mmCIF file of C-alpha atoms in Angstrom:
data_model
loop_
_atom_site.group_PDB
_atom_site.id
_atom_site.type_symbol
_atom_site.label_atom_id
_atom_site.label_comp_id
_atom_site.label_asym_id
_atom_site.label_seq_id
_atom_site.Cartn_x
_atom_site.Cartn_y
_atom_site.Cartn_z
ATOM 1 C CA MET P 191 179.143 27.733 130.877
ATOM 2 C CA LYS P 192 177.404 31.149 131.182
ATOM 3 C CA HIS P 193 174.696 30.668 127.963
ATOM 4 C CA PHE P 194 174.577 26.674 129.574
ATOM 5 C CA ARG P 195 173.057 28.013 132.799
ATOM 6 C CA PHE P 196 170.978 30.447 131.403
ATOM 7 C CA LEU P 197 169.133 27.496 129.334
ATOM 8 C CA VAL P 198 168.471 25.323 132.452
ATOM 9 C CA LEU P 199 167.020 28.146 133.789
ATOM 10 C CA ALA P 200 164.948 29.111 130.778
ATOM 11 C CA ILE P 201 163.668 25.764 130.605
ATOM 12 C CA LEU P 202 163.343 25.271 133.987
ATOM 13 C CA LEU P 203 161.144 28.380 134.058
ATOM 14 C CA ALA P 204 159.151 27.608 130.446
ATOM 15 C CA GLY P 205 157.931 23.710 132.674
ATOM 16 C CA TYR P 206 156.906 25.868 135.265
ATOM 17 C CA ALA P 207 155.260 28.415 133.164
ATOM 18 C CA SER P 208 152.710 25.494 131.185
ATOM 19 C CA ALA P 209 152.198 23.982 134.694
ATOM 20 C CA MET P 210 150.774 27.036 135.516
ATOM 21 C CA ALA P 211 148.998 27.704 132.475
ATOM 22 C CA VAL P 212 146.533 24.269 132.953
ATOM 23 C CA GLY P 213 143.223 23.977 135.012
ATOM 24 C CA LEU P 214 143.395 27.813 134.362
ATOM 25 C CA GLU P 215 139.525 27.499 135.261
ATOM 26 C CA VAL P 216 138.528 29.612 138.747
ATOM 27 C CA PHE P 217 136.702 27.670 140.729
ATOM 28 C CA ASP P 218 135.321 28.829 143.959
ATOM 29 C CA PHE P 219 135.972 27.067 147.202
ATOM 30 C CA SER P 220 134.935 29.068 149.258
ATOM 31 C CA GLY P 221 131.491 27.022 149.565
ATOM 32 C CA ASN P 222 130.204 23.091 149.221
ATOM 33 C CA VAL P 223 133.438 22.480 147.231
ATOM 34 C CA ASP P 224 136.873 21.638 149.186
ATOM 35 C CA GLU P 225 139.511 22.138 146.832
ATOM 36 C CA HIS P 226 142.015 19.612 148.642
ATOM 37 C CA ARG P 227 139.210 17.065 148.116
ATOM 38 C CA TYR P 228 138.937 18.555 144.477
ATOM 39 C CA LYS P 229 142.388 18.611 143.496
ATOM 40 C CA HIS P 230 142.604 14.906 145.260
ATOM 41 C CA LEU P 231 139.609 13.824 142.894
ATOM 42 C CA ILE P 232 140.909 15.295 139.505
ATOM 43 C CA ALA P 233 144.589 13.818 139.783
ATOM 44 C CA GLU P 234 142.857 10.330 139.739
ATOM 45 C CA LEU P 235 140.838 10.737 137.182
ATOM 46 C CA ARG P 236 142.360 10.342 133.573
ATOM 47 C CA CYS P 237 141.607 12.585 130.622
ATOM 48 C CA LEU P 238 140.091 11.055 127.426
ATOM 49 C CA VAL P 239 141.657 12.653 125.242
ATOM 50 C CA CYS P 240 144.987 12.802 126.192
ATOM 51 C CA GLN P 241 145.534 9.740 127.975
ATOM 52 C CA ASN P 242 148.656 9.684 130.127
ATOM 53 C CA GLN P 243 147.660 12.665 131.896
ATOM 54 C CA SER P 244 145.050 12.702 134.696
ATOM 55 C CA LEU P 245 142.320 15.467 135.102
ATOM 56 C CA ALA P 246 144.364 17.598 136.742
ATOM 57 C CA ASP P 247 147.150 17.713 134.190
ATOM 58 C CA SER P 248 145.482 17.990 131.345
ATOM 59 C CA ASP P 249 144.741 20.868 129.132
ATOM 60 C CA ALA P 250 142.397 19.369 126.543
ATOM 61 C CA GLY P 251 139.155 20.773 125.783
ATOM 62 C CA LEU P 252 137.523 18.041 127.430
ATOM 63 C CA ALA P 253 139.569 18.062 130.317
ATOM 64 C CA HIS P 254 138.008 21.868 131.128
ATOM 65 C CA ASP P 255 134.356 20.401 130.752
ATOM 66 C CA LEU P 256 135.144 17.384 133.048
ATOM 67 C CA ARG P 257 136.862 19.895 136.054
ATOM 68 C CA ARG P 258 133.621 21.625 135.478
ATOM 69 C CA GLU P 259 131.653 18.851 135.593
ATOM 70 C CA VAL P 260 133.001 17.226 138.605
ATOM 71 C CA TRP P 261 133.239 20.931 140.479
ATOM 72 C CA GLU P 262 129.598 20.994 139.936
ATOM 73 C CA LEU P 263 128.627 17.540 140.812
ATOM 74 C CA MET P 264 130.673 17.914 144.600
ATOM 75 C CA ASP P 265 129.077 21.462 144.838
ATOM 76 C CA GLN P 266 125.546 19.598 144.538
ATOM 77 C CA GLY P 267 126.971 17.554 147.367
ATOM 78 C CA LYS P 268 128.313 14.411 145.150
ATOM 79 C CA SER P 269 130.256 12.156 147.458
ATOM 80 C CA ASP P 270 133.827 11.218 145.346
ATOM 81 C CA ALA P 271 132.208 7.673 145.067
ATOM 82 C CA GLN P 272 129.091 9.341 143.392
ATOM 83 C CA VAL P 273 131.224 11.487 141.007
ATOM 84 C CA THR P 274 133.692 9.065 140.438
ATOM 85 C CA GLU P 275 130.432 6.673 138.744
ATOM 86 C CA TYR P 276 128.806 9.590 137.195
ATOM 87 C CA LEU P 277 132.012 9.735 135.372
ATOM 88 C CA VAL P 278 132.225 6.323 134.817
ATOM 89 C CA ALA P 279 128.571 5.520 133.512
ATOM 90 C CA ARG P 280 129.505 7.526 130.715
ATOM 91 C CA TYR P 281 133.667 6.819 129.662
ATOM 92 C CA GLY P 282 133.592 3.600 131.672
ATOM 93 C CA ASP P 283 135.972 2.115 133.884
ATOM 94 C CA PHE P 284 139.417 4.014 131.537
ATOM 95 C CA VAL P 285 138.467 7.149 133.576
ATOM 96 C CA LEU P 286 140.018 5.950 136.325
ATOM 97 C CA TYR P 287 143.504 5.743 137.188
ATOM 98 C CA ASN P 288 142.727 3.475 139.924
ATOM 99 C CA PRO P 289 140.600 0.523 138.390
ATOM 100 C CA PRO P 290 138.156 -1.504 140.666
ATOM 101 C CA VAL P 291 138.866 -5.326 141.441
ATOM 102 C CA LYS P 292 136.229 -7.197 138.814
ATOM 103 C CA PRO P 293 137.201 -10.612 136.435
ATOM 104 C CA SER P 294 138.218 -8.678 133.665
ATOM 105 C CA THR P 295 140.926 -6.575 136.137
ATOM 106 C CA TYR P 296 141.824 -9.741 138.019
ATOM 107 C CA ILE P 297 144.708 -10.624 135.894
ATOM 108 C CA LEU P 298 145.932 -6.371 136.180
ATOM 109 C CA TRP P 299 145.798 -6.944 139.666
ATOM 110 C CA TYR P 300 146.469 -10.134 141.168
ATOM 111 C CA GLY P 301 149.225 -11.150 138.007
ATOM 112 C CA PRO P 302 152.061 -10.204 139.536
ATOM 113 C CA PHE P 303 150.997 -11.669 142.702
ATOM 114 C CA ALA P 304 150.902 -15.027 140.280
ATOM 115 C CA LEU P 305 154.255 -14.347 138.260
ATOM 116 C CA LEU P 306 155.557 -13.901 141.828
ATOM 117 C CA ALA P 307 154.892 -16.976 143.305
ATOM 118 C CA ILE P 308 155.436 -18.530 140.556
ATOM 119 C CA GLY P 309 158.772 -17.382 140.552
ATOM 120 C CA LEU P 310 159.586 -18.833 144.457
ATOM 121 C CA LEU P 311 158.260 -21.716 143.397
ATOM 122 C CA VAL P 312 161.071 -22.244 140.512
ATOM 123 C CA LEU P 313 163.047 -21.346 143.275
ATOM 124 C CA ILE P 314 162.032 -23.325 145.654
ATOM 125 C CA HIS P 315 162.376 -26.448 143.681
ATOM 126 C CA THR P 316 165.600 -25.629 142.653
ATOM 127 C CA LEU P 317 167.094 -24.704 145.587
ATOM 128 C CA ARG P 318 165.885 -28.626 146.990
ATOM 129 C CA ARG P 319 166.903 -30.059 144.135
ATOM 130 C CA ARG P 320 170.842 -28.640 144.677
ATOM 131 C CA SER P 321 170.356 -29.299 148.494
ATOM 132 C CA ARG P 322 169.255 -33.138 148.149
ATOM 133 C CA GLN P 323 172.032 -33.589 145.705
ATOM 134 C CA THR P 324 175.090 -34.651 147.232
ATOM 135 C CA GLU P 325 178.453 -31.878 146.423
ATOM 136 C CA SER P 326 180.051 -34.249 144.449
ATOM 137 C CA GLY P 327 176.774 -35.267 142.690
ATOM 138 C CA PHE P 328 177.418 -39.070 143.371
ATOM 139 C CA SER P 329 174.964 -41.481 144.941
ATOM 140 C CA ALA P 330 175.352 -42.352 148.381
ATOM 141 C CA GLU P 331 175.833 -45.944 147.631
ATOM 142 C CA GLU P 332 178.800 -44.461 145.297
ATOM 143 C CA GLN P 333 179.892 -42.071 148.058
ATOM 144 C CA GLU P 334 180.154 -44.981 150.079
ATOM 145 C CA ARG P 335 182.245 -47.089 147.797
ATOM 146 C CA LEU P 336 184.650 -44.047 146.935
ATOM 147 C CA GLN P 337 185.327 -43.403 150.639
ATOM 148 C CA LYS P 338 186.579 -46.398 150.937
ATOM 149 C CA ILE P 339 188.815 -46.572 148.133
ATOM 150 C CA LEU P 340 189.772 -43.037 148.966
ATOM 151 C CA GLY P 341 189.802 -43.591 152.975
ATOM 152 C CA THR P 342 189.056 -40.253 153.547
ATOM 153 C CA GLU P 343 185.983 -39.619 155.185
ATOM 154 C CA LYS P 344 184.414 -36.917 152.993
ATOM 155 C CA PRO P 345 185.293 -36.591 149.652
ATOM 156 C CA ASP P 346 186.766 -32.398 149.050
ATOM 157 C CA ARG P 347 184.760 -29.905 147.355
ATOM 158 C CA ASP P 348 186.160 -29.000 144.154
ATOM 159 C CA MET K 164 159.862 -33.384 134.275
ATOM 160 C CA PRO K 165 161.846 -34.658 130.567
ATOM 161 C CA ARG K 166 164.929 -32.775 129.666
ATOM 162 C CA PHE K 167 163.236 -31.125 126.677
ATOM 163 C CA VAL K 168 160.004 -29.584 128.513
ATOM 164 C CA ARG K 169 162.686 -27.999 130.297
ATOM 165 C CA TYR K 170 164.093 -26.646 127.723
ATOM 166 C CA LEU K 171 161.327 -26.167 125.526
ATOM 167 C CA ALA K 172 159.232 -24.162 127.937
ATOM 168 C CA PRO K 173 160.790 -20.483 128.004
ATOM 169 C CA LEU K 174 160.530 -21.115 124.413
ATOM 170 C CA VAL K 175 156.718 -21.922 124.563
ATOM 171 C CA ALA K 176 156.625 -18.448 126.989
ATOM 172 C CA PHE K 177 158.715 -16.180 125.201
ATOM 173 C CA ILE K 178 156.212 -17.190 122.105
ATOM 174 C CA ALA K 179 153.269 -16.622 124.074
ATOM 175 C CA LEU K 180 154.344 -13.672 125.318
ATOM 176 C CA ALA K 181 155.493 -11.965 122.028
ATOM 177 C CA GLY K 182 151.977 -13.578 120.575
ATOM 178 C CA LEU K 183 150.555 -10.836 122.846
ATOM 179 C CA LEU K 184 152.605 -8.400 122.342
ATOM 180 C CA TYR K 185 152.497 -8.029 118.936
ATOM 181 C CA LYS K 186 148.353 -7.952 118.979
ATOM 182 C CA GLY K 187 149.037 -5.250 121.486
ATOM 183 C CA LEU K 188 150.523 -3.645 118.301
ATOM 184 C CA SER K 189 147.835 -3.597 115.968
ATOM 185 C CA LEU K 190 145.017 -2.358 119.230
ATOM 186 C CA ASP K 191 143.982 1.427 118.635
ATOM 187 C CA PRO K 192 144.194 2.689 122.433
ATOM 188 C CA ARG K 193 141.592 5.760 121.656
ATOM 189 C CA HIS K 194 139.187 2.942 120.712
ATOM 190 C CA LEU K 195 137.519 2.922 124.125
ATOM 191 C CA PRO K 196 134.815 0.679 124.824
ATOM 192 C CA SER K 197 131.656 2.594 125.619
ATOM 193 C CA PRO K 198 129.706 1.436 128.434
ATOM 194 C CA LEU K 199 126.209 2.724 126.660
ATOM 195 C CA ILE K 200 126.087 0.349 124.685
ATOM 196 C CA ASP K 201 122.690 -1.478 124.960
ATOM 197 C CA LYS K 202 121.701 1.267 127.399
ATOM 198 C CA PRO K 203 118.776 3.486 126.580
ATOM 199 C CA ALA K 204 119.921 6.719 124.922
ATOM 200 C CA PRO K 205 121.137 9.460 126.900
ATOM 201 C CA ALA K 206 118.202 11.901 127.821
ATOM 202 C CA PHE K 207 118.770 15.578 126.281
ATOM 203 C CA SER K 208 116.750 18.519 125.028
ATOM 204 C CA LEU K 209 118.688 20.917 122.993
ATOM 205 C CA PRO K 210 117.514 23.547 120.771
ATOM 206 C CA LEU K 211 118.188 22.718 117.243
ATOM 207 C CA LEU K 212 121.113 24.474 115.088
ATOM 208 C CA GLN K 213 118.714 25.592 112.141
ATOM 209 C CA GLN K 214 116.387 26.965 114.639
ATOM 210 C CA PRO K 215 117.350 28.304 118.074
ATOM 211 C CA GLU K 216 113.408 28.340 119.616
ATOM 212 C CA THR K 217 112.646 24.554 119.167
ATOM 213 C CA LEU K 218 113.924 21.981 121.066
ATOM 214 C CA ILE K 219 115.256 18.726 120.043
ATOM 215 C CA SER K 220 115.399 15.845 122.479
ATOM 216 C CA ASN K 221 116.256 12.018 122.218
ATOM 217 C CA ALA K 222 112.316 11.407 121.855
ATOM 218 C CA ASP K 223 112.220 12.419 118.818
ATOM 219 C CA PHE K 224 114.313 9.651 117.262
ATOM 220 C CA LYS K 225 112.358 7.298 118.759
ATOM 221 C CA GLY K 226 110.315 4.805 116.536
ATOM 222 C CA GLN K 227 113.249 4.648 114.075
ATOM 223 C CA VAL K 228 116.991 3.020 113.865
ATOM 224 C CA THR K 229 119.065 6.470 113.232
ATOM 225 C CA LEU K 230 122.993 7.290 112.920
ATOM 226 C CA PHE K 231 123.218 10.409 115.685
ATOM 227 C CA ASN K 232 126.490 11.868 114.919
ATOM 228 C CA VAL K 233 128.793 13.957 116.822
ATOM 229 C CA TRP K 234 130.447 16.757 114.551
ATOM 230 C CA ALA K 235 132.069 20.152 114.932
ATOM 231 C CA THR K 236 133.074 22.670 112.139
ATOM 232 C CA TRP K 237 136.544 22.322 114.092
ATOM 233 C CA CYS K 238 136.888 18.995 114.071
ATOM 234 C CA VAL K 239 139.254 18.348 110.893
ATOM 235 C CA ALA K 240 138.269 14.240 110.766
ATOM 236 C CA CYS K 241 134.640 15.707 110.528
ATOM 237 C CA ARG K 242 135.449 17.254 106.627
ATOM 238 C CA GLN K 243 136.726 13.986 105.778
ATOM 239 C CA GLU K 244 134.080 12.051 107.403
ATOM 240 C CA HIS K 245 131.154 14.246 106.144
ATOM 241 C CA PRO K 246 130.993 13.041 101.870
ATOM 242 C CA LEU K 247 130.213 9.211 103.596
ATOM 243 C CA LEU K 248 127.341 11.363 105.804
ATOM 244 C CA MET K 249 126.105 12.461 102.584
ATOM 245 C CA GLN K 250 126.407 9.098 101.077
ATOM 246 C CA LEU K 251 124.302 7.573 103.681
ATOM 247 C CA ALA K 252 121.318 10.496 103.416
ATOM 248 C CA LYS K 253 120.876 9.628 100.030
ATOM 249 C CA GLN K 254 120.664 5.995 100.732
ATOM 250 C CA GLY K 255 117.944 7.448 103.155
ATOM 251 C CA VAL K 256 119.431 6.722 105.842
ATOM 252 C CA PRO K 257 118.057 9.139 108.829
ATOM 253 C CA ILE K 258 121.147 10.275 110.580
ATOM 254 C CA TYR K 259 120.584 13.313 113.643
ATOM 255 C CA GLY K 260 123.680 15.267 114.540
ATOM 256 C CA LEU K 261 124.688 16.740 117.625
ATOM 257 C CA ASN K 262 126.892 19.917 116.641
ATOM 258 C CA TYR K 263 129.168 19.774 119.696
ATOM 259 C CA LYS K 264 131.303 22.656 121.513
ATOM 260 C CA ASP K 265 130.624 24.913 117.966
ATOM 261 C CA LYS K 266 129.972 28.482 116.770
ATOM 262 C CA ARG K 267 126.216 28.425 115.140
ATOM 263 C CA ASP K 268 127.223 30.615 112.472
ATOM 264 C CA ASP K 269 129.720 28.455 111.753
ATOM 265 C CA ALA K 270 128.175 25.128 111.973
ATOM 266 C CA LYS K 271 125.616 26.821 109.541
ATOM 267 C CA ARG K 272 127.491 27.819 107.015
ATOM 268 C CA TRP K 273 129.361 23.873 106.836
ATOM 269 C CA LEU K 274 126.274 23.012 105.727
ATOM 270 C CA GLN K 275 125.484 25.266 103.153
ATOM 271 C CA MET K 276 129.504 25.268 101.757
ATOM 272 C CA TYR K 277 129.098 20.866 102.166
ATOM 273 C CA GLY K 278 125.735 19.985 102.413
ATOM 274 C CA ASN K 279 123.441 19.104 105.095
ATOM 275 C CA PRO K 280 122.945 14.935 105.500
ATOM 276 C CA TYR K 281 121.183 15.558 108.700
ATOM 277 C CA LEU K 282 117.171 15.107 109.383
ATOM 278 C CA ALA K 283 117.807 17.584 112.059
ATOM 279 C CA ASN K 284 121.517 18.983 114.250
ATOM 280 C CA ALA K 285 120.964 19.378 118.395
ATOM 281 C CA PHE K 286 123.484 22.645 119.449
ATOM 282 C CA ASP K 287 125.204 21.632 122.084
ATOM 283 C CA ALA K 288 127.365 24.833 122.934
ATOM 284 C CA GLU K 289 128.836 23.812 125.819
ATOM 285 C CA GLY K 290 129.240 20.284 125.098
ATOM 286 C CA ARG K 291 127.307 18.816 127.866
ATOM 287 C CA THR K 292 125.419 16.381 126.011
ATOM 288 C CA GLY K 293 128.462 15.113 124.383
ATOM 289 C CA ILE K 294 129.700 14.423 128.294
ATOM 290 C CA ASP K 295 126.280 12.152 128.848
ATOM 291 C CA TRP K 296 126.639 10.137 125.289
ATOM 292 C CA GLY K 297 130.673 9.335 126.436
ATOM 293 C CA VAL K 298 131.766 12.133 124.013
ATOM 294 C CA TYR K 299 135.585 12.229 123.743
ATOM 295 C CA GLY K 300 136.751 12.720 120.076
ATOM 296 C CA THR K 301 134.635 13.882 117.679
ATOM 297 C CA PRO K 302 133.635 12.511 114.767
ATOM 298 C CA GLU K 303 131.560 9.910 116.814
ATOM 299 C CA THR K 304 128.732 8.038 115.223
ATOM 300 C CA PHE K 305 126.115 6.079 117.284
ATOM 301 C CA VAL K 306 123.563 3.590 115.798
ATOM 302 C CA VAL K 307 120.135 4.175 117.860
ATOM 303 C CA ASP K 308 117.484 1.537 117.284
ATOM 304 C CA LYS K 309 114.043 1.537 117.806
ATOM 305 C CA GLN K 310 113.810 1.407 121.325
ATOM 306 C CA GLY K 311 116.626 4.373 121.921
ATOM 307 C CA ILE K 312 118.846 2.241 122.914
ATOM 308 C CA ILE K 313 122.232 2.816 121.980
ATOM 309 C CA ARG K 314 123.634 -0.236 119.786
ATOM 310 C CA PHE K 315 126.793 0.402 118.225
ATOM 311 C CA LYS K 316 129.545 3.336 118.390
ATOM 312 C CA HIS K 317 132.245 4.301 115.882
ATOM 313 C CA ILE K 318 135.099 6.449 116.894
ATOM 314 C CA GLY K 319 136.306 8.846 114.994
ATOM 315 C CA PRO K 320 135.236 9.305 110.998
ATOM 316 C CA LEU K 321 133.414 7.087 109.178
ATOM 317 C CA THR K 322 135.507 5.339 106.663
ATOM 318 C CA ASN K 323 133.862 3.208 103.624
ATOM 319 C CA ASP K 324 135.321 -0.240 104.941
ATOM 320 C CA SER K 325 133.426 0.906 108.464
ATOM 321 C CA ILE K 326 130.248 1.706 106.919
ATOM 322 C CA LYS K 327 129.766 -1.434 105.027
ATOM 323 C CA ARG K 328 131.356 -3.731 107.589
ATOM 324 C CA ASP K 329 129.592 -2.698 110.758
ATOM 325 C CA ILE K 330 127.066 0.511 109.812
ATOM 326 C CA LEU K 331 125.153 -1.003 107.118
ATOM 327 C CA PRO K 332 124.404 -4.794 108.216
ATOM 328 C CA LEU K 333 123.297 -3.279 111.959
ATOM 329 C CA LEU K 334 121.165 -1.381 110.200
ATOM 330 C CA LYS K 335 119.399 -3.537 108.360
ATOM 331 C CA GLN K 336 119.309 -6.199 110.866
ATOM 332 C CA LEU K 337 117.739 -3.975 113.408
ATOM 333 C CA GLN K 338 115.122 -2.048 110.688
ATOM 334 C CA GLU K 339 113.863 -6.042 110.389
ATOM 335 C CA SER K 340 113.428 -6.166 113.650
ATOM 336 C CA ASP K 341 110.052 -5.511 115.394
ATOM 337 C CA GLY K 342 109.259 -3.830 118.123
#
């Protein structure tokens, strides 16, 4: 048990250390560049080398270079939109974790809603058909005959 | 709704989905479409690898159809690709290089040891020109036409197949077109 605890602690520390290792560059945030804005922006941009990490998370060489580039552009007073545009012009929409709405991404943005709509339609259709059906599955005419035969008000549910 | 349609619909939907996913398996997520295709080559002005005091710019390879190859000595796949570049150079294809985030001495030694297929090499120590060209994985090879427009980009090492299928036919076509 003691060993186990030690192991867990070691693993947690290792994770912490590797998290600290990323983003080693030291930038000066006392000037034009707002640290919050910078951190927010690099978290929204995707690293091209390790494709499931953001620029903020990645330790790849290119990610270092691109972070430097983002910082410099911000230092020149560029807006978030201008920085993003700069990167999109070079690497395409792929760098954005938040892809723009345009014809090629319609399926991405609206596809889930379309599926949801189809699901709702099917649900409504099914419910309607069920409620239209009499409980016993007989038509109104047959039911009348049945009532006459059985002499009850309404057949019991099975 | 006829009964068989109701029973077939899920099957059809399943086959369509399976087909889509199967196609997804054969796509390489590392091959990203470059937004630079059919756009003018990004401008640069860099020192030559061999003569640091001389500058080379993208204007230097206008007027001919060229390959622009991004490479580095730390890039293992570049070593694999190198003999093919030598072959292309021997066939008379003009190849310019961008030596990307490399050490000058290492790069020079590489060219001495393995041969130099390049007409000239721009030395991009900091990788800024690489960023302008949207480089994210060396080696990358661009085909630039006579007007200096990027027509094609190959990501990763060239192969015999890719040269035969993509590069050579395109070079021929671009060379024959005037302008």
